[in-house]
Amino acid sequence: MTRSIIDPITRIEGHLRVEMEVENGVVSDAWVSGGCFRGMELVVQDRTPEDAAQIVQRICGVCPVSHTHASSIAAEKAYGITISNNARIVRNLIEGAQFLHSHILWFYNLCALDYVNPLNALTADVADTYELAQTLGTSMNTDFGQLKEKLAKFAANGQLSIFSGNWFECDGGTGYKMTPEADLICTAHYLEALKMQAKASEIAALLGGKMPHVMTVLPGGTSFVPTEAKLDDLWAMANEIYDWVSTTMIPDTLAIASFYPEVANYGKGCGRYIAWGVFEGPDWPYGDDYTEQMINRYLPMAVLDEQLNVSNVQESLITEYMGHSWYEGDSTYQSPYFVTDPDFTEYNVEDRYTWVKCPAYDGKPMEAGGLSRVFAAYKRGVPFVKEQVDALLVKLGGKPGQVELLQNTLGRTAARQVETLYIAGLMKDWTLELMEAIKGGDSEYFRQPLTTTGEGTGFWEAPRGALYHAEKVTNRNVDGYQIIIPSTWNLAPMNADGVHGPMEQALIGAPVEDIEMPIHALRTVHSYDPCTACAVHITEPKTGKEFKTVTSPWGVK
């Protein structure tokens, strides 16, 4: 057997280590370790729910909006508040902008370099590149000839930044399979994506005061009051992003898939999925029926078992186990609970090896994220998602309805582009809806608490998956808080029965052709878009051979 570790996996947010045993060229065991203690529950203790909604955003600079929304929902449940319709629309718009920013950034600027080699584009034939782009049906907004010249100057300069010390020579130089022309197209879109994800953040800043860490979301609604000029700007930016997403992201995904069909053969994971739902639905409000509220979100709530059968979430079935994590004891807590007692010992895959707790639903590991949301929306019958997923399945060689074909690294990556297109279209719809509400004289954006003592849970979604905030409030004082973030579900360590978490299961079975550059494992990790930094370490017991790589943002080993 061979032990393989990448340390760190770059192009993610945070600190993560992935350690694998490899036998006969395949991962036979895996351990995922989150290397950063968050402890935000302790920071918001004894503060007001209004403070908490602002503070918890600091968990992440990529998905702060989701945290402030989940926190505000929890506070509103404790306070007895149902937000106004205008507040619902504004929140959907801010959340949608953040989702678009995160999805574009993830696919092109974090994940794509597992498949795309920009330096290979130096030998592209420009005329053939235009012809290929037309054949693929993808956008041609960039002057490919001019880009090739810029790439040549960039390469000649020798300062290759993130493109040095990379994975392009993995598998003996055969790991990257795209033609120079395809690489040139995707490199052009990589650079365009930098502008488009910034444009999405500009929308979030327009509605939220700034981005990251918006200021206008608070328990009770929003402090943003639209003006005619801001609505005009919002409409223009929403249309610009939609036009780019609709002509670029799914065609590029299919193009990459055509060069890497083997990516559909590994990375399934646990095969069970959770989605708490995101973007409050159009028939607002839903009264005190929290389940109906979550089911009627634009991306609805669902719990899916191994056969992808759908059930509704039951909060009492959510637990977290501590036995393999750096916290006191080896208890299993039922949510909501308000215990956070860190206790670092040592890194030991036979004992404790991560700061990530081990959440479970009905005692089982569950995957969260874009694939989970798409499965939930498909099974709940969301028309746009069903139509787009069926079309995607056909293009990937399957049949309409065969959603199980997406249970792999490729499917996890591709499904998220369907969601991106859906949200980009909704942004235009919500902008028009807000305009019509204002025209109709609706000017309510904020509501006061009905009580200052209570408990509440915020079931919501961040771009990376199911997000849970629970808080206990006494006289407007937070005296208990719990958070389960999406990557906690996906990066969970082994549970008390020795069952691996979702990403660990997804890594098992991945091929490893090059012990020093296990590219298939890297592609699987990036398909989850983990919000933490990664490390992979490889050792070979028979020979004692060991490989570790530590890469700085400048590519220096």
Coordinates of C-alpha atoms in Angstrom, one line a residue:
M1 CA 0.0 0.0 0.0
T2 CA 1.0 3.6 -0.6
R3 CA 0.2 6.6 1.6
S4 CA -0.6 9.8 -0.3
I5 CA -0.9 13.3 1.1
I6 CA -1.4 16.6 -0.7
D7 CA -0.3 19.4 1.7
P8 CA -1.9 21.8 1.0
I9 CA -4.5 21.5 -1.7
T10 CA -4.6 25.1 -3.0
R11 CA -7.4 26.9 -4.8
I12 CA -9.9 26.5 -1.9
E13 CA -10.8 28.6 1.1
G14 CA -9.2 27.7 4.5
H15 CA -7.1 24.8 5.7
L16 CA -7.6 21.2 4.8
R17 CA -5.5 18.0 4.7
V18 CA -6.3 14.9 2.7
E19 CA -4.4 11.8 3.5
M20 CA -4.9 8.6 1.5
E21 CA -3.8 5.0 1.4
V22 CA -3.3 3.7 -2.2
E23 CA -3.4 0.1 -3.1
N24 CA -2.9 -1.2 -6.7
G25 CA -3.3 2.3 -8.1
V26 CA -6.6 3.1 -6.3
V27 CA -7.3 5.0 -3.1
S28 CA -8.3 2.3 -0.5
D29 CA -8.7 4.6 2.5
A30 CA -8.9 8.3 3.2
W31 CA -8.9 10.9 6.0
V32 CA -9.9 14.5 5.6
S33 CA -8.6 17.0 8.2
G34 CA -9.8 20.6 8.7
G35 CA -6.9 22.5 10.1
C36 CA -8.6 25.6 11.5
F37 CA -10.6 26.1 14.7
R38 CA -13.5 28.5 14.1
G39 CA -15.2 28.9 17.4
M40 CA -17.6 31.6 16.2
E41 CA -20.3 30.3 18.5
L42 CA -18.2 31.5 21.4
V43 CA -17.7 34.9 19.9
V44 CA -21.4 35.7 19.7
Q45 CA -22.2 34.5 23.2
D46 CA -23.8 37.2 25.4
R47 CA -24.4 39.5 22.4
T48 CA -27.6 40.5 20.8
P49 CA -29.0 38.6 17.8
E50 CA -28.5 41.7 15.8
D51 CA -24.8 41.7 16.6
A52 CA -24.7 38.0 15.9
A53 CA -26.0 38.4 12.4
Q54 CA -23.2 40.7 11.6
I55 CA -20.4 38.8 13.4
V56 CA -21.1 35.4 12.0
Q57 CA -20.5 36.8 8.5
R58 CA -16.8 36.8 9.4
I59 CA -16.8 33.0 9.2
C60 CA -16.2 33.4 5.5
G61 CA -15.4 36.1 3.0
V62 CA -16.9 34.2 0.1
C63 CA -20.3 33.3 1.6
P64 CA -20.9 35.9 4.3
V65 CA -24.4 36.7 3.0
S66 CA -25.6 33.1 3.7
H67 CA -24.4 33.3 7.3
T68 CA -26.1 36.6 8.0
H69 CA -29.3 35.3 6.4
A70 CA -29.2 32.0 8.4
S71 CA -28.5 33.9 11.6
S72 CA -31.3 36.5 10.9
I73 CA -33.8 33.7 10.2
A74 CA -32.9 32.0 13.5
A75 CA -33.3 35.3 15.3
E76 CA -36.6 36.0 13.5
K77 CA -38.0 32.6 14.6
A78 CA -36.9 33.5 18.2
Y79 CA -38.4 37.0 17.9
G80 CA -41.7 35.9 16.2
I81 CA -41.0 38.0 13.1
T82 CA -42.2 37.3 9.6
I83 CA -40.3 39.6 7.3
S84 CA -42.1 41.7 4.6
N85 CA -42.3 40.8 1.0
N86 CA -39.9 43.5 -0.1
A87 CA -37.4 42.3 2.4
R88 CA -37.8 38.8 1.0
I89 CA -37.0 40.0 -2.5
V90 CA -34.0 42.1 -1.5
R91 CA -32.6 39.2 0.5
N92 CA -33.0 36.9 -2.4
L93 CA -31.2 39.3 -4.7
I94 CA -28.2 39.7 -2.3
E95 CA -28.0 36.0 -1.8
G96 CA -28.3 35.4 -5.5
A97 CA -25.5 37.8 -6.2
Q98 CA -23.3 36.0 -3.7
F99 CA -24.1 32.6 -5.2
L100 CA -23.2 33.8 -8.7
H101 CA -20.0 35.2 -7.4
S102 CA -19.1 32.0 -5.6
H103 CA -20.1 29.6 -8.4
I104 CA -18.2 31.6 -11.2
L105 CA -15.2 31.9 -9.0
W106 CA -15.2 28.2 -8.0
F107 CA -15.6 26.8 -11.5
Y108 CA -13.2 28.9 -13.4
N109 CA -10.7 30.3 -11.0
L110 CA -10.5 27.4 -8.4
C111 CA -11.6 24.2 -10.1
A112 CA -10.8 24.7 -13.8
L113 CA -7.0 24.5 -13.4
D114 CA -7.5 20.8 -12.6
Y115 CA -8.4 20.4 -16.3
V116 CA -7.2 23.4 -18.2
N117 CA -3.5 24.2 -18.9
P118 CA -3.1 27.8 -20.0
L119 CA 0.5 27.3 -21.0
N120 CA -0.6 24.6 -23.5
A121 CA -2.6 27.3 -25.2
L122 CA 0.6 28.9 -26.5
T123 CA 0.6 26.4 -29.4
A124 CA -3.1 27.0 -30.3
D125 CA -4.1 27.8 -33.9
V126 CA -6.2 30.9 -33.5
A127 CA -8.5 30.2 -36.5
D128 CA -9.1 26.6 -35.2
T129 CA -9.9 28.1 -31.8
Y130 CA -12.7 30.2 -33.2
E131 CA -14.0 27.2 -35.1
L132 CA -13.9 25.0 -32.0
A133 CA -15.7 27.7 -29.9
Q134 CA -18.4 27.9 -32.5
T135 CA -18.7 24.1 -32.6
L136 CA -18.9 23.9 -28.8
G137 CA -21.5 26.7 -28.7
T138 CA -19.6 28.7 -26.2
S139 CA -19.0 32.4 -26.0
M140 CA -16.4 34.3 -28.0
N141 CA -16.2 37.6 -26.2
T142 CA -12.3 37.6 -26.1
D143 CA -10.0 38.2 -29.0
F144 CA -8.2 34.8 -29.0
G145 CA -5.3 36.0 -31.1
Q146 CA -4.6 38.9 -28.7
L147 CA -4.9 36.6 -25.7
K148 CA -2.4 34.2 -27.2
E149 CA 0.1 37.0 -27.7
K150 CA -0.4 38.1 -24.1
L151 CA 0.1 34.5 -22.9
A152 CA 3.4 34.3 -24.9
K153 CA 4.7 37.5 -23.2
F154 CA 3.6 36.2 -19.8
A155 CA 5.4 32.9 -20.3
A156 CA 8.5 34.6 -21.7
N157 CA 8.6 36.7 -18.6
G158 CA 9.2 33.6 -16.5
Q159 CA 7.1 34.8 -13.5
L160 CA 4.3 32.3 -13.9
S161 CA 2.7 33.0 -10.5
I162 CA -0.1 30.4 -9.9
F163 CA 0.8 28.6 -13.1
S164 CA 4.2 27.4 -11.8
G165 CA 4.6 24.5 -9.4
N166 CA 1.3 23.2 -10.6
W167 CA -0.1 19.8 -11.7
F168 CA 0.3 20.1 -15.4
E169 CA 3.0 17.3 -15.6
C170 CA 1.0 14.8 -13.6
D171 CA 0.6 11.2 -14.8
G172 CA 3.8 11.6 -16.8
G173 CA 2.5 14.6 -18.7
T174 CA -0.8 12.8 -19.8
G175 CA -3.0 14.1 -17.0
Y176 CA -4.1 17.2 -18.9
K177 CA -5.8 16.2 -22.1
M178 CA -7.3 19.3 -23.7
T179 CA -6.2 20.5 -27.0
P180 CA -4.3 23.8 -27.2
E181 CA -7.4 25.4 -28.8
A182 CA -9.7 24.2 -26.0
D183 CA -7.2 25.4 -23.4
L184 CA -7.1 28.8 -25.1
I185 CA -10.9 29.1 -25.0
C186 CA -11.1 28.1 -21.3
T187 CA -8.2 30.4 -20.4
A188 CA -10.1 33.3 -22.1
H189 CA -13.1 32.4 -20.0
Y190 CA -10.9 32.1 -16.9
L191 CA -10.0 35.7 -17.3
E192 CA -13.5 36.8 -18.2
A193 CA -14.7 35.0 -15.0
L194 CA -12.5 37.3 -12.9
K195 CA -14.6 40.2 -14.1
M196 CA -18.0 38.5 -13.9
Q197 CA -17.5 37.3 -10.4
A198 CA -16.5 40.8 -9.4
K199 CA -19.7 42.1 -11.2
A200 CA -21.8 39.7 -9.0
S201 CA -20.1 41.1 -5.9
E202 CA -20.8 44.6 -7.1
I203 CA -24.6 43.7 -7.0
A204 CA -24.2 42.4 -3.5
A205 CA -22.4 45.6 -2.5
L206 CA -25.1 47.7 -4.2
L207 CA -27.8 46.1 -2.1
G208 CA -25.7 45.3 1.0
G209 CA -23.6 48.5 1.4
K210 CA -20.4 46.6 0.8
M211 CA -19.1 43.1 0.0
P212 CA -17.9 41.0 1.6
H213 CA -19.8 41.3 4.9
V214 CA -22.9 43.2 3.9
M215 CA -24.4 45.7 6.3
T216 CA -28.1 45.9 5.3
V217 CA -29.3 42.5 6.4
L218 CA -30.6 42.4 10.0
P219 CA -33.2 40.4 12.0
G220 CA -36.5 41.8 10.9
G221 CA -35.7 42.5 7.3
T222 CA -33.4 44.8 5.5
S223 CA -32.2 48.4 5.8
F224 CA -31.7 48.7 2.0
V225 CA -34.3 51.0 0.4
P226 CA -34.0 51.0 -3.4
T227 CA -33.9 54.1 -5.5
E228 CA -34.6 54.4 -9.2
A229 CA -30.9 54.8 -10.0
K230 CA -30.0 51.7 -8.0
L231 CA -32.7 49.6 -9.6
D232 CA -31.5 50.7 -13.1
D233 CA -27.9 49.6 -12.1
L234 CA -29.2 46.4 -10.7
W235 CA -31.2 45.5 -13.8
A236 CA -28.2 46.2 -16.1
M237 CA -25.8 44.1 -14.1
A238 CA -28.2 41.2 -13.6
N239 CA -28.7 41.1 -17.4
E240 CA -25.0 41.3 -18.1
I241 CA -24.2 38.4 -15.8
Y242 CA -27.1 36.3 -17.2
D243 CA -25.9 36.8 -20.8
W244 CA -22.4 35.6 -19.9
V245 CA -23.5 32.7 -17.8
S246 CA -26.0 31.4 -20.3
T247 CA -23.6 31.3 -23.2
T248 CA -20.5 30.2 -21.3
M249 CA -20.7 27.9 -18.3
I250 CA -22.6 24.9 -19.4
P251 CA -21.0 24.7 -22.8
D252 CA -17.5 24.9 -21.1
T253 CA -18.5 22.2 -18.7
L254 CA -19.5 19.9 -21.5
A255 CA -16.4 20.7 -23.4
I256 CA -14.2 19.8 -20.5
A257 CA -16.2 16.6 -19.9
S258 CA -15.6 15.5 -23.5
F259 CA -11.8 15.4 -22.8
Y260 CA -12.1 13.8 -19.3
P261 CA -14.9 11.1 -19.5
E262 CA -13.1 9.1 -16.8
V263 CA -14.1 11.7 -14.2
A264 CA -17.6 10.2 -14.3
N265 CA -16.2 6.9 -12.9
Y266 CA -15.3 7.9 -9.4
G267 CA -16.1 10.3 -6.6
K268 CA -19.7 9.3 -5.7
G269 CA -19.4 9.8 -2.0
C270 CA -22.0 8.6 0.5
G271 CA -24.9 8.8 -1.9
R272 CA -27.2 10.6 0.5
Y273 CA -28.0 14.3 0.3
I274 CA -29.4 17.2 2.3
A275 CA -30.6 20.6 1.2
W276 CA -32.3 23.0 3.5
G277 CA -33.5 25.2 0.7
V278 CA -32.6 28.8 -0.3
F279 CA -34.3 31.9 -1.8
E280 CA -37.7 32.4 -0.2
G281 CA -40.6 31.5 -2.5
P282 CA -43.1 33.8 -4.3
D283 CA -46.2 32.9 -2.2
W284 CA -44.8 34.6 0.8
P285 CA -45.6 34.4 3.7
Y286 CA -46.1 30.8 4.9
G287 CA -47.2 31.6 8.4
D288 CA -45.8 29.3 11.1
D289 CA -45.4 26.4 8.8
Y290 CA -41.5 26.2 8.6
T291 CA -41.6 23.0 6.5
E292 CA -43.9 24.6 3.9
Q293 CA -41.7 27.6 3.8
M294 CA -38.6 25.5 3.1
I295 CA -40.3 23.3 0.5
N296 CA -41.6 26.4 -1.4
R297 CA -38.2 28.0 -1.7
Y298 CA -36.9 28.5 -5.3
L299 CA -34.4 25.8 -4.5
P300 CA -36.4 23.7 -2.1
M301 CA -35.6 21.7 1.0
A302 CA -35.2 17.9 0.8
V303 CA -33.5 15.0 2.5
L304 CA -32.6 12.3 -0.1
D305 CA -31.8 8.7 0.8
E306 CA -29.7 6.1 -1.1
Q307 CA -32.5 5.7 -3.7
L308 CA -32.9 9.5 -3.9
N309 CA -36.3 9.2 -2.2
V310 CA -37.4 12.6 -0.7
S311 CA -38.4 13.3 2.8
N312 CA -38.8 16.5 4.9
V313 CA -36.1 17.6 7.3
Q314 CA -36.6 16.8 11.0
E315 CA -34.3 18.9 13.2
S316 CA -34.2 16.3 15.9
L317 CA -32.5 13.9 13.6
I318 CA -29.4 16.2 13.2
T319 CA -26.5 15.2 15.4
E320 CA -22.8 15.9 15.8
Y321 CA -20.2 13.4 17.0
M322 CA -17.0 14.5 18.6
G323 CA -14.9 11.3 18.9
H324 CA -12.5 11.9 16.0
S325 CA -12.4 15.7 16.3
W326 CA -10.4 18.0 18.5
Y327 CA -13.1 18.7 21.1
E328 CA -13.6 17.4 24.6
G329 CA -15.1 14.0 25.0
D330 CA -16.6 11.6 22.5
S331 CA -20.2 12.6 22.9
T332 CA -22.9 12.8 20.2
Y333 CA -25.1 15.9 20.6
Q334 CA -28.6 16.3 19.2
S335 CA -29.2 19.7 17.5
P336 CA -29.8 22.3 18.6
Y337 CA -27.1 22.1 21.3
F338 CA -24.9 24.8 22.6
V339 CA -21.6 23.2 23.5
T340 CA -18.2 24.2 22.0
D341 CA -15.3 22.9 24.0
P342 CA -12.1 22.7 21.8
D343 CA -9.4 20.3 22.9
F344 CA -6.5 19.8 20.5
T345 CA -4.4 16.7 21.1
E346 CA -2.4 15.5 18.1
Y347 CA -3.0 14.6 14.5
N348 CA -3.7 10.8 14.5
V349 CA -5.9 9.2 12.0
E350 CA -6.5 6.3 14.4
D351 CA -7.9 8.7 17.0
R352 CA -8.5 12.5 16.4
Y353 CA -7.4 14.2 13.3
T354 CA -9.5 17.3 12.5
W355 CA -11.2 20.4 13.8
V356 CA -14.3 19.4 11.8
K357 CA -17.0 17.8 13.8
C358 CA -19.0 14.8 12.5
P359 CA -22.5 15.8 11.7
A360 CA -25.1 13.1 10.7
Y361 CA -28.7 12.9 9.8
D362 CA -30.6 10.0 11.3
G363 CA -27.2 8.6 12.2
K364 CA -25.8 8.7 8.6
P365 CA -23.3 11.0 6.8
M366 CA -24.9 13.2 4.2
E367 CA -23.6 15.3 1.3
A368 CA -24.4 19.0 1.0
G369 CA -23.8 21.3 -1.8
G370 CA -24.9 22.2 -5.4
L371 CA -25.5 18.6 -6.4
S372 CA -27.7 18.1 -3.3
R373 CA -29.7 21.2 -4.2
V374 CA -30.1 20.2 -7.8
F375 CA -31.2 16.7 -6.8
A376 CA -33.7 18.2 -4.3
A377 CA -35.1 20.7 -6.9
Y378 CA -35.3 17.9 -9.5
K379 CA -37.2 15.5 -7.2
R380 CA -39.4 18.3 -6.0
G381 CA -40.3 19.1 -9.6
V382 CA -38.9 22.5 -10.2
P383 CA -39.5 22.9 -13.9
F384 CA -36.4 24.8 -15.0
V385 CA -34.1 22.4 -13.1
K386 CA -35.8 19.3 -14.5
E387 CA -35.6 20.6 -18.0
Q388 CA -31.9 21.6 -17.8
V389 CA -30.8 18.5 -15.9
D390 CA -32.5 16.2 -18.4
A391 CA -30.8 18.1 -21.3
L392 CA -27.5 17.8 -19.5
L393 CA -28.0 14.1 -18.9
V394 CA -28.6 13.5 -22.6
K395 CA -25.5 15.5 -23.6
L396 CA -23.4 13.4 -21.1
G397 CA -24.7 10.2 -22.8
G398 CA -27.6 9.3 -20.5
K399 CA -31.3 9.6 -20.7
P400 CA -33.8 12.0 -19.1
G401 CA -34.5 11.0 -15.5
Q402 CA -31.2 9.2 -15.0
V403 CA -30.1 11.6 -12.3
E404 CA -28.1 8.9 -10.6
L405 CA -25.5 9.3 -13.4
L406 CA -24.5 12.6 -11.8
Q407 CA -23.3 10.8 -8.6
N408 CA -19.6 11.3 -9.3
T409 CA -16.9 13.9 -9.6
L410 CA -18.1 15.1 -13.1
G411 CA -21.7 15.1 -12.1
R412 CA -21.1 17.1 -9.0
T413 CA -19.1 19.7 -11.0
A414 CA -21.6 19.8 -13.9
A415 CA -24.8 20.1 -11.8
R416 CA -23.7 23.3 -10.3
Q417 CA -23.7 25.0 -13.6
V418 CA -27.4 24.3 -14.0
E419 CA -28.0 25.9 -10.7
T420 CA -25.8 28.9 -11.7
L421 CA -28.0 29.5 -14.9
Y422 CA -31.2 29.1 -12.8
I423 CA -30.1 31.7 -10.3
A424 CA -28.8 34.1 -13.0
G425 CA -32.3 34.0 -14.5
L426 CA -34.0 34.5 -11.2
M427 CA -32.0 37.6 -10.5
K428 CA -33.7 39.3 -13.5
D429 CA -37.1 38.0 -12.3
W430 CA -36.6 39.3 -8.7
T431 CA -35.4 42.7 -10.0
L432 CA -38.6 43.1 -12.0
E433 CA -40.7 41.8 -9.0
L434 CA -39.1 44.4 -6.7
M435 CA -39.8 47.2 -9.3
E436 CA -43.5 46.1 -9.5
A437 CA -43.8 46.0 -5.7
I438 CA -42.5 49.5 -5.4
K439 CA -44.8 50.7 -8.2
G440 CA -47.7 49.2 -6.3
G441 CA -46.8 51.4 -3.3
D442 CA -45.2 48.7 -1.1
S443 CA -42.6 50.5 1.1
E444 CA -42.2 48.0 4.0
Y445 CA -38.7 46.6 4.5
F446 CA -38.3 46.1 8.3
R447 CA -40.4 44.7 11.2
Q448 CA -39.9 45.0 14.9
P449 CA -39.6 41.9 17.2
L450 CA -42.8 40.6 18.9
T451 CA -40.8 39.1 21.8
T452 CA -37.3 39.3 23.0
T453 CA -37.0 35.8 24.5
G454 CA -37.2 32.5 22.5
E455 CA -35.3 30.0 20.4
G456 CA -34.9 29.8 16.6
T457 CA -33.3 27.8 13.9
G458 CA -32.1 29.2 10.5
F459 CA -32.3 26.5 7.9
W460 CA -30.7 28.0 4.8
E461 CA -28.0 27.3 2.1
A462 CA -24.6 28.7 1.4
P463 CA -23.1 28.1 -2.1
R464 CA -21.4 25.1 -0.7
G465 CA -24.5 23.6 0.8
A466 CA -26.8 23.2 3.8
L467 CA -26.3 25.8 6.5
Y468 CA -27.7 25.6 10.0
H469 CA -27.7 28.4 12.6
A470 CA -29.6 27.8 15.9
E471 CA -29.7 30.3 18.8
K472 CA -31.3 30.7 22.2
V473 CA -32.2 34.3 23.1
T474 CA -33.1 35.6 26.6
N475 CA -34.1 39.3 26.9
R476 CA -32.4 40.0 23.6
N477 CA -29.2 38.3 24.8
V478 CA -27.7 35.3 23.0
D479 CA -27.1 32.6 25.6
G480 CA -26.7 29.7 23.2
Y481 CA -25.5 29.4 19.6
Q482 CA -24.8 26.5 17.2
I483 CA -23.6 26.5 13.6
I484 CA -23.2 23.6 11.2
I485 CA -21.7 24.8 7.9
P486 CA -21.8 22.9 4.6
S487 CA -18.2 21.8 4.6
T488 CA -18.7 20.3 8.1
W489 CA -21.1 17.9 6.5
N490 CA -18.8 17.1 3.5
L491 CA -15.5 17.0 5.4
A492 CA -16.8 15.1 8.3
P493 CA -14.4 12.5 9.8
M494 CA -15.3 8.9 10.6
N495 CA -18.3 8.5 12.9
A496 CA -18.5 6.3 16.0
D497 CA -19.1 3.2 13.9
G498 CA -16.0 3.9 11.7
V499 CA -18.0 5.0 8.7
H500 CA -16.2 7.7 6.7
G501 CA -17.6 11.1 5.9
P502 CA -18.8 12.1 2.4
M503 CA -15.6 13.4 0.9
E504 CA -13.6 10.6 2.5
Q505 CA -15.9 8.1 0.8
A506 CA -15.7 10.0 -2.5
L507 CA -11.9 9.7 -2.4
I508 CA -11.9 6.0 -1.9
G509 CA -11.8 4.4 -5.3
A510 CA -10.2 7.3 -7.1
P511 CA -7.4 6.2 -9.4
V512 CA -3.8 7.3 -8.5
E513 CA -1.5 7.0 -11.4
D514 CA 1.1 9.4 -10.1
I515 CA 1.9 9.2 -6.4
E516 CA 3.4 12.7 -6.4
M517 CA 0.5 14.3 -8.2
P518 CA -2.8 12.4 -7.5
I519 CA -4.8 14.6 -9.8
H520 CA -8.0 12.5 -9.7
A521 CA -8.1 12.9 -5.9
L522 CA -7.6 16.7 -6.3
R523 CA -10.4 16.9 -8.9
T524 CA -12.7 15.1 -6.4
V525 CA -11.8 17.4 -3.6
H526 CA -12.4 20.5 -5.7
S527 CA -15.7 19.2 -6.9
Y528 CA -17.0 19.8 -3.4
D529 CA -15.6 23.3 -3.4
P530 CA -14.5 22.9 0.3
C531 CA -14.4 26.0 2.4
T532 CA -11.1 25.1 4.0
A533 CA -7.5 24.6 2.9
C534 CA -6.3 21.2 1.9
A535 CA -3.2 19.0 2.5
V536 CA -2.5 15.7 0.9
H537 CA 0.5 13.5 2.0
I538 CA 1.6 10.3 0.3
T539 CA 3.8 7.5 1.7
E540 CA 4.7 4.1 0.4
P541 CA 5.2 1.6 3.3
K542 CA 7.0 -1.0 1.1
T543 CA 9.8 1.5 0.1
G544 CA 9.5 4.2 2.7
K545 CA 9.0 6.7 -0.1
E546 CA 7.1 9.8 0.9
F547 CA 6.0 12.9 -0.9
K548 CA 4.7 16.2 0.4
T549 CA 4.1 19.4 -1.5
V550 CA 3.6 22.8 0.0
T551 CA 2.8 25.5 -2.6
S552 CA 2.6 29.2 -1.9
P553 CA 0.3 31.5 -3.8
W554 CA 3.3 32.4 -6.0
G555 CA 4.0 28.8 -6.9
V556 CA 7.2 28.4 -4.9
K557 CA 7.7 24.9 -3.6

